[in-house]
């Protein structure tokens, strides 16, 4: 006899977990799963010559997105792009210097913000949306497609500093010193990021993730104001246009009270946990309300061997019976051996 089919649960494990079900087999994907640890990525990256050319050439973006799916069969593909495409499409200058990370703008006051566009340049954004529909068409039916954007706070930190910094001090200072400018910048990012996610969902993304990679540097009051509130507004705007849109928040470095408040305030379907999260306590606090995504330390993946197996086993045990999506606690690093990714997949899938 066949197993009874739960009509309500999606056949894709990632989407099923986001819909509040406990998938029969733990689904898995990895942040930055397309990237420099893959020789086929490095080859296409060299051919494109520059990272932004990869992002804005649909043929390349489609190919790079599919590379880790072909090699590993992850349960979800994530659009190959970057969170800094949004400021770029607002008219902010952007370059990726090899080995040095991004260089932008910078945008440091209202005059700078007012010189930018109020909408995203369709000449840039339409190429990303074209990639989204191309990826959906090329992906196996059973693989979910995730779109994404950066959270306004995290994107603002890069726009203000013009680059990554150890503690995003320039943006924290601007928020205290010039709240009129800072509020206007966050508002611009809320509006445009919501429209961008709506475009991705309409082009074929099955769910979207909002990356707040720098939420951990905020004090609790600022976290509520600059991290939770903008994400809440994006979720509201997106669901007004795309009812039932599935949304994952990744508030990297957030405290458990912060995560709990974010889940209650925003109504996201899933929350990404970094490796510092206390799994038991997080599950107890929000496990019945959202899917839990994460949270293997990317360094355990580099270490491999018994250390990796032990970490995976502990993680799987602590999330057993929960709506859990296996992932890393942050993006995979370029120096990660491919054999360790294979080892992880075997262990997770049993
Ligand atoms: O996850 C995926 O596979 C999808 C693609 C993706 C990239 N960046 C590709 C990328 C996603 C979702 C991002 C998000 C992103 N970009 C974040 C949020 C997540 C996080 O990692 O915290 C942030 C903060 C950025 C900004 C950014 N982009 C930085 C700081 C850098 C330089 C650091 C680095 O790793 O090189 C990038 C460049 C970047 N984005 C690369 C890739 C594959 C490497 C570029 C290259 O090939 O030279």
Short mmCIF file of C-alpha atoms and ligand atoms in Angstrom, two decimals:
data_model
loop_
_atom_site.label_atom_id
_atom_site.label_comp_id
_atom_site.label_asym_id
_atom_site.label_seq_id
_atom_site.Cartn_x
_atom_site.Cartn_y
_atom_site.Cartn_z
CA UNK A 1 0.00 0.00 0.00
CA UNK A 2 1.10 3.54 -0.72
CA UNK A 3 1.83 5.99 2.05
CA UNK A 4 -1.07 8.38 2.51
CA UNK A 5 -0.21 11.65 0.76
CA UNK A 6 -0.57 14.78 2.84
CA UNK A 7 -2.48 17.01 0.41
CA UNK A 8 -1.34 20.12 2.19
CA UNK A 9 2.38 19.53 2.08
CA UNK A 10 4.49 20.57 -0.90
CA UNK A 11 6.54 17.80 -2.55
CA UNK A 12 9.65 19.99 -2.29
CA UNK A 13 11.04 19.74 1.24
CA UNK A 14 12.18 23.37 1.48
CA UNK A 15 8.75 24.67 0.49
CA UNK A 16 7.00 22.09 2.65
CA UNK A 17 8.99 23.25 5.70
CA UNK A 18 8.20 26.89 4.88
CA UNK A 19 4.53 25.93 4.71
CA UNK A 20 4.84 24.68 8.30
CA UNK A 21 5.14 20.93 7.69
CA UNK A 22 7.83 18.56 8.88
CA UNK A 23 9.35 17.18 5.66
CA UNK A 24 9.78 13.39 5.53
CA UNK A 25 13.46 13.93 4.61
CA UNK A 26 15.45 16.97 5.77
CA UNK A 27 15.86 19.29 2.74
CA UNK A 28 19.22 20.96 2.16
CA UNK A 29 20.75 23.87 0.29
CA UNK A 30 23.78 26.09 1.08
CA UNK A 31 24.20 29.83 1.21
CA UNK A 32 26.70 30.83 -1.53
CA UNK A 33 26.34 27.36 -3.04
CA UNK A 34 27.37 28.79 -6.42
CA UNK A 35 30.80 30.29 -6.01
CA UNK A 36 34.53 30.11 -5.94
CA UNK A 37 34.90 26.67 -4.30
CA UNK A 38 33.60 25.23 -7.62
CA UNK A 39 36.06 24.98 -10.55
CA UNK A 40 33.19 25.36 -13.04
CA UNK A 41 32.28 28.67 -11.35
CA UNK A 42 35.88 29.94 -11.46
CA UNK A 43 36.03 29.05 -15.14
CA UNK A 44 32.89 30.99 -16.08
CA UNK A 45 33.88 33.86 -13.77
CA UNK A 46 37.21 34.13 -15.66
CA UNK A 47 35.38 34.04 -19.01
CA UNK A 48 32.94 36.77 -17.90
CA UNK A 49 35.92 38.80 -16.67
CA UNK A 50 34.00 40.50 -13.93
CA UNK A 51 31.50 39.57 -11.24
CA UNK A 52 28.82 42.06 -12.29
CA UNK A 53 28.93 40.76 -15.87
CA UNK A 54 28.05 37.34 -14.42
CA UNK A 55 25.12 38.89 -12.54
CA UNK A 56 23.71 40.91 -15.46
CA UNK A 57 24.15 38.37 -18.28
CA UNK A 58 21.13 36.06 -17.95
CA UNK A 59 22.87 33.21 -19.79
CA UNK A 60 25.77 33.31 -17.26
CA UNK A 61 23.61 33.85 -14.19
CA UNK A 62 21.41 30.90 -15.20
CA UNK A 63 24.41 28.65 -15.79
CA UNK A 64 26.13 29.54 -12.50
CA UNK A 65 22.89 29.03 -10.54
CA UNK A 66 22.48 25.56 -12.02
CA UNK A 67 26.10 24.43 -11.43
CA UNK A 68 25.68 23.31 -7.78
CA UNK A 69 22.30 21.74 -8.58
CA UNK A 70 23.83 19.55 -11.29
CA UNK A 71 26.76 18.57 -9.12
CA UNK A 72 24.99 18.02 -5.78
CA UNK A 73 21.22 17.94 -6.39
CA UNK A 74 20.38 20.41 -3.61
CA UNK A 75 16.67 20.77 -2.82
CA UNK A 76 16.78 24.48 -3.66
CA UNK A 77 18.65 26.66 -6.13
CA UNK A 78 19.30 30.28 -5.21
CA UNK A 79 19.39 32.96 -7.88
CA UNK A 80 22.96 33.93 -8.64
CA UNK A 81 23.23 37.65 -8.06
CA UNK A 82 24.26 39.93 -5.20
CA UNK A 83 22.50 42.04 -2.58
CA UNK A 84 24.42 45.08 -3.88
CA UNK A 85 22.59 44.95 -7.23
CA UNK A 86 19.85 47.03 -5.53
CA UNK A 87 22.06 50.04 -4.73
CA UNK A 88 23.70 49.64 -8.13
CA UNK A 89 20.27 49.81 -9.84
CA UNK A 90 19.52 52.92 -7.75
CA UNK A 91 22.47 54.55 -9.48
CA UNK A 92 25.18 53.96 -6.88
CA UNK A 93 28.57 53.12 -8.41
CA UNK A 94 29.65 49.53 -7.70
CA UNK A 95 32.76 47.48 -8.41
CA UNK A 96 34.07 44.20 -7.06
CA UNK A 97 37.83 44.28 -6.73
CA UNK A 98 39.29 40.77 -6.77
CA UNK A 99 40.14 39.70 -3.25
CA UNK A 100 39.02 42.99 -1.73
CA UNK A 101 35.23 42.84 -1.75
CA UNK A 102 32.80 45.47 -2.98
CA UNK A 103 33.44 49.21 -3.48
CA UNK A 104 30.36 51.47 -3.68
CA UNK A 105 29.23 55.09 -3.76
CA UNK A 106 29.48 55.96 -0.91
CA UNK A 107 26.17 57.65 0.00
CA UNK A 108 26.64 59.64 3.19
CA UNK A 109 23.93 62.33 3.32
CA UNK A 110 20.50 63.39 2.00
CA UNK A 111 22.05 65.17 -0.97
CA UNK A 112 23.76 61.93 -1.99
CA UNK A 113 20.54 59.96 -1.56
CA UNK A 114 18.52 62.55 -3.48
CA UNK A 115 20.92 62.22 -6.41
CA UNK A 116 19.98 58.53 -6.75
CA UNK A 117 16.95 57.14 -8.58
CA UNK A 118 13.73 56.45 -6.67
CA UNK A 119 13.07 53.24 -8.62
CA UNK A 120 15.39 50.44 -9.73
CA UNK A 121 16.86 50.91 -13.21
CA UNK A 122 14.96 48.43 -15.40
CA UNK A 123 17.99 48.10 -17.68
CA UNK A 124 19.73 46.31 -14.80
CA UNK A 125 16.86 44.68 -12.90
CA UNK A 126 15.10 43.23 -15.96
CA UNK A 127 18.23 41.21 -16.73
CA UNK A 128 18.10 39.67 -13.26
CA UNK A 129 14.38 38.91 -13.63
CA UNK A 130 15.07 37.39 -17.04
CA UNK A 131 17.61 35.11 -15.34
CA UNK A 132 14.99 34.13 -12.73
CA UNK A 133 12.51 32.95 -15.37
CA UNK A 134 15.29 31.22 -17.31
CA UNK A 135 16.45 29.38 -14.18
CA UNK A 136 12.90 28.29 -13.30
CA UNK A 137 12.46 26.94 -16.83
CA UNK A 138 15.77 25.04 -16.71
CA UNK A 139 15.52 23.67 -13.15
CA UNK A 140 14.18 20.21 -12.43
CA UNK A 141 10.55 20.44 -11.30
CA UNK A 142 11.39 19.01 -7.88
CA UNK A 143 13.96 21.75 -7.10
CA UNK A 144 12.74 24.95 -5.45
CA UNK A 145 13.99 28.31 -6.70
CA UNK A 146 14.86 30.96 -4.13
CA UNK A 147 15.13 34.64 -4.93
CA UNK A 148 16.61 37.12 -2.47
CA UNK A 149 17.51 40.65 -1.52
CA UNK A 150 19.57 42.23 1.21
CA UNK A 151 17.72 43.65 4.20
CA UNK A 152 17.64 47.47 4.17
CA UNK A 153 19.94 47.70 7.21
CA UNK A 154 22.66 45.50 5.69
CA UNK A 155 22.48 47.16 2.27
CA UNK A 156 22.59 50.59 3.94
CA UNK A 157 25.78 49.64 5.81
CA UNK A 158 27.57 49.01 2.51
CA UNK A 159 26.14 52.12 0.84
CA UNK A 160 27.26 54.39 3.68
CA UNK A 161 30.74 52.94 4.22
CA UNK A 162 31.30 52.29 0.51
CA UNK A 163 32.74 48.91 1.46
CA UNK A 164 32.61 46.18 4.10
CA UNK A 165 33.97 47.15 7.52
CA UNK A 166 34.55 45.04 10.67
CA UNK A 167 31.61 46.47 12.64
CA UNK A 168 29.73 48.71 10.18
CA UNK A 169 30.54 51.73 12.37
CA UNK A 170 29.89 54.31 9.59
CA UNK A 171 26.21 53.24 9.25
CA UNK A 172 25.68 52.98 13.02
CA UNK A 173 27.12 56.46 13.39
CA UNK A 174 24.93 57.85 10.58
CA UNK A 175 21.80 56.36 12.19
CA UNK A 176 22.58 58.24 15.43
CA UNK A 177 23.90 61.42 13.87
CA UNK A 178 21.59 62.01 10.92
CA UNK A 179 18.30 60.18 11.48
CA UNK A 180 16.53 62.14 8.71
CA UNK A 181 19.03 60.86 6.12
CA UNK A 182 19.18 57.39 7.58
CA UNK A 183 15.38 57.02 7.72
CA UNK A 184 15.05 58.22 4.12
CA UNK A 185 17.71 55.73 2.98
CA UNK A 186 15.98 52.82 4.76
CA UNK A 187 12.60 53.91 3.29
CA UNK A 188 14.07 53.96 -0.23
CA UNK A 189 15.46 50.46 0.30
CA UNK A 190 12.17 49.14 1.75
CA UNK A 191 10.21 50.36 -1.29
CA UNK A 192 12.63 49.18 -3.95
CA UNK A 193 13.53 45.86 -2.29
CA UNK A 194 9.84 44.96 -1.92
CA UNK A 195 9.27 45.69 -5.62
CA UNK A 196 12.37 43.67 -6.50
CA UNK A 197 11.16 40.62 -4.53
CA UNK A 198 7.68 40.91 -6.08
CA UNK A 199 9.36 40.89 -9.51
CA UNK A 200 11.37 37.78 -8.62
CA UNK A 201 8.30 35.94 -7.30
CA UNK A 202 6.34 36.83 -10.44
CA UNK A 203 9.25 35.68 -12.62
CA UNK A 204 9.20 32.24 -11.01
CA UNK A 205 10.91 32.27 -7.59
CA UNK A 206 9.13 29.86 -5.21
CA UNK A 207 10.31 31.69 -2.08
CA UNK A 208 12.63 34.57 -1.23
CA UNK A 209 15.25 35.15 1.44
CA UNK A 210 16.07 38.52 3.00
CA UNK A 211 19.75 38.61 4.03
CA UNK A 212 20.44 40.76 7.10
CA UNK A 213 24.07 39.79 7.43
CA UNK A 214 24.90 42.70 9.74
CA UNK A 215 21.92 42.69 12.12
CA UNK A 216 24.24 41.39 14.87
CA UNK A 217 26.02 44.74 15.29
CA UNK A 218 22.85 46.57 16.42
CA UNK A 219 21.76 47.29 19.99
CA UNK A 220 18.28 45.90 20.83
CA UNK A 221 16.40 49.15 20.21
CA UNK A 222 18.21 49.81 16.92
CA UNK A 223 17.67 46.15 15.93
CA UNK A 224 13.92 46.66 16.30
CA UNK A 225 13.96 49.92 14.40
CA UNK A 226 16.45 49.24 11.61
CA UNK A 227 16.35 45.47 11.21
CA UNK A 228 12.91 44.13 12.22
CA UNK A 229 10.72 47.05 11.14
CA UNK A 230 12.03 47.41 7.55
CA UNK A 231 11.80 43.62 7.06
CA UNK A 232 8.23 43.68 8.45
CA UNK A 233 7.29 46.38 5.93
CA UNK A 234 8.86 44.45 3.04
CA UNK A 235 6.93 41.29 4.01
CA UNK A 236 3.69 43.29 4.18
CA UNK A 237 4.27 44.95 0.78
CA UNK A 238 5.27 41.71 -0.91
CA UNK A 239 2.29 39.76 0.42
CA UNK A 240 -0.09 42.57 -0.61
CA UNK A 241 0.95 41.88 -4.23
CA UNK A 242 1.78 38.18 -3.98
CA UNK A 243 -0.60 36.66 -1.43
CA UNK A 244 0.96 33.85 0.58
CA UNK A 245 4.50 34.67 -0.61
CA UNK A 246 7.00 32.45 1.21
CA UNK A 247 9.70 34.52 2.89
CA UNK A 248 12.80 33.57 4.90
CA UNK A 249 14.64 36.10 7.06
CA UNK A 250 18.34 35.63 7.84
CA UNK A 251 19.15 37.95 10.75
CA UNK A 252 22.81 37.01 11.15
CA UNK A 253 24.14 37.52 14.66
CA UNK A 254 20.72 38.34 16.15
CA UNK A 255 20.08 37.37 19.76
CA UNK A 256 17.35 34.89 20.67
CA UNK A 257 15.05 37.66 21.99
CA UNK A 258 15.74 39.49 18.72
CA UNK A 259 14.90 36.43 16.60
CA UNK A 260 11.75 35.77 18.64
CA UNK A 261 10.55 39.34 18.17
CA UNK A 262 11.41 39.30 14.45
CA UNK A 263 9.37 36.14 13.89
CA UNK A 264 6.35 37.51 15.76
CA UNK A 265 6.50 40.97 14.17
CA UNK A 266 7.16 40.05 10.54
CA UNK A 267 5.25 36.80 9.98
CA UNK A 268 8.09 35.30 7.92
CA UNK A 269 7.79 31.59 7.08
CA UNK A 270 11.35 30.71 7.96
CA UNK A 271 14.30 32.04 9.88
CA UNK A 272 17.93 31.43 8.95
CA UNK A 273 20.17 30.78 11.94
CA UNK A 274 23.89 31.43 11.99
CA UNK A 275 26.22 28.94 13.70
CA UNK A 276 26.21 30.84 16.99
CA UNK A 277 22.47 30.21 17.53
CA UNK A 278 21.48 28.01 20.47
CA UNK A 279 19.48 25.37 18.61
CA UNK A 280 17.53 23.98 21.55
CA UNK A 281 16.52 27.36 22.88
CA UNK A 282 15.67 28.70 19.40
CA UNK A 283 13.54 25.68 18.63
CA UNK A 284 11.71 26.05 21.93
CA UNK A 285 11.07 29.77 21.30
CA UNK A 286 10.05 29.80 17.62
CA UNK A 287 10.18 26.22 16.30
CA UNK A 288 6.39 25.84 16.24
CA UNK A 289 5.94 29.13 14.38
CA UNK A 290 8.48 29.08 11.53
CA UNK A 291 10.81 26.78 9.66
CA UNK A 292 14.31 26.75 11.13
CA UNK A 293 17.09 26.98 8.56
CA UNK A 294 20.73 26.31 9.31
CA UNK A 295 23.13 26.25 10.95
CA UNK A 296 26.35 24.28 10.40
CA UNK A 297 29.50 26.32 11.02
CA UNK A 298 31.12 26.79 7.56
CA UNK A 299 34.46 26.04 9.27
CA UNK A 300 33.23 22.56 10.28
CA UNK A 301 32.64 21.99 6.57
CA UNK A 302 36.24 23.00 5.86
CA UNK A 303 37.51 20.73 8.65
CA UNK A 304 35.66 17.67 7.33
CA UNK A 305 36.24 14.17 8.78
CA UNK A 306 34.82 13.16 12.14
CA UNK A 307 34.44 16.75 13.30
CA UNK A 308 32.06 17.41 10.41
CA UNK A 309 30.08 14.19 10.96
CA UNK A 310 29.77 14.94 14.68
CA UNK A 311 28.48 18.46 14.07
CA UNK A 312 25.95 17.26 11.50
CA UNK A 313 24.68 14.49 13.77
CA UNK A 314 24.22 16.88 16.72
CA UNK A 315 22.44 19.41 14.54
CA UNK A 316 20.10 16.84 12.97
CA UNK A 317 19.30 15.40 16.40
CA UNK A 318 18.45 18.80 17.88
CA UNK A 319 16.14 19.64 14.97
CA UNK A 320 14.61 16.18 14.59
CA UNK A 321 10.81 16.44 14.22
CA UNK A 322 10.98 20.20 13.52
CA UNK A 323 10.30 21.98 10.22
CA UNK A 324 14.05 22.13 9.53
CA UNK A 325 15.92 23.13 6.38
CA UNK A 326 19.57 22.11 6.58
CA UNK A 327 21.99 24.90 5.66
CA UNK A 328 25.24 26.48 6.76
CA UNK A 329 25.31 29.23 9.38
CA UNK A 330 26.75 31.56 6.70
CA UNK A 331 28.04 31.22 3.12
CA UNK A 332 30.41 28.43 2.11
CA UNK A 333 34.00 29.67 1.92
CA UNK A 334 36.09 29.46 -1.25
CA UNK A 335 38.69 27.16 0.35
CA UNK A 336 36.11 24.44 1.19
CA UNK A 337 36.96 21.03 -0.34
CA UNK A 338 34.21 19.72 -2.64
CA UNK A 339 34.62 16.25 -1.08
CA UNK A 340 33.43 17.70 2.24
CA UNK A 341 30.24 19.02 0.63
CA UNK A 342 29.65 15.49 -0.72
CA UNK A 343 30.30 14.04 2.74
CA UNK A 344 27.79 16.49 4.25
CA UNK A 345 25.08 15.64 1.71
CA UNK A 346 25.54 11.91 2.31
CA UNK A 347 25.33 12.35 6.07
CA UNK A 348 22.26 14.61 5.98
CA UNK A 349 20.42 12.41 3.51
CA UNK A 350 21.39 9.21 5.32
O1 LIG B 1 24.05 32.18 -2.21
C1 LIG B 1 24.25 32.15 -3.44
O2 LIG B 1 24.87 31.24 -4.02
C2 LIG B 1 23.64 33.25 -4.30
C3 LIG B 1 24.52 34.32 -4.66
C4 LIG B 1 24.90 35.37 -3.64
C5 LIG B 1 26.13 36.08 -3.73
N1 LIG B 1 26.13 37.04 -2.77
C6 LIG B 1 27.18 35.82 -4.71
C7 LIG B 1 28.52 36.40 -4.52
C8 LIG B 1 24.19 35.90 -2.57
C9 LIG B 1 22.84 35.48 -2.00
C10 LIG B 1 24.97 36.96 -2.03
C11 LIG B 1 24.53 37.78 -0.89
C12 LIG B 1 25.44 38.77 -0.33
N2 LIG B 1 26.32 39.59 -0.97
C13 LIG B 1 25.45 39.12 1.05
C14 LIG B 1 24.56 38.55 2.11
C15 LIG B 1 25.00 37.21 2.55
C16 LIG B 1 26.34 37.16 3.24
O3 LIG B 1 27.24 36.54 2.70
O4 LIG B 1 26.46 37.76 4.32
C17 LIG B 1 26.43 40.14 1.21
C18 LIG B 1 26.82 40.80 2.51
C19 LIG B 1 26.95 40.43 -0.08
C20 LIG B 1 27.97 41.46 -0.44
C21 LIG B 1 29.17 40.88 -1.03
N3 LIG B 1 29.23 40.27 -2.28
C22 LIG B 1 30.47 40.83 -0.49
C23 LIG B 1 30.87 41.38 0.87
C24 LIG B 1 31.29 40.21 -1.43
C25 LIG B 1 32.77 40.04 -1.35
C26 LIG B 1 33.17 38.95 -0.42
C27 LIG B 1 33.39 37.68 -1.17
O5 LIG B 1 32.92 36.64 -0.71
O6 LIG B 1 34.07 37.76 -2.21
C28 LIG B 1 30.49 39.82 -2.52
C29 LIG B 1 30.92 39.12 -3.75
C30 LIG B 1 30.20 37.85 -4.12
N4 LIG B 1 28.85 37.67 -4.07
C31 LIG B 1 30.79 36.66 -4.64
C32 LIG B 1 29.75 35.75 -4.89
C33 LIG B 1 29.87 34.37 -5.48
C34 LIG B 1 32.26 36.48 -4.93
C35 LIG B 1 32.61 37.29 -6.13
C36 LIG B 1 33.63 36.66 -7.02
O7 LIG B 1 33.34 35.66 -7.69
O8 LIG B 1 34.73 37.23 -7.11
#
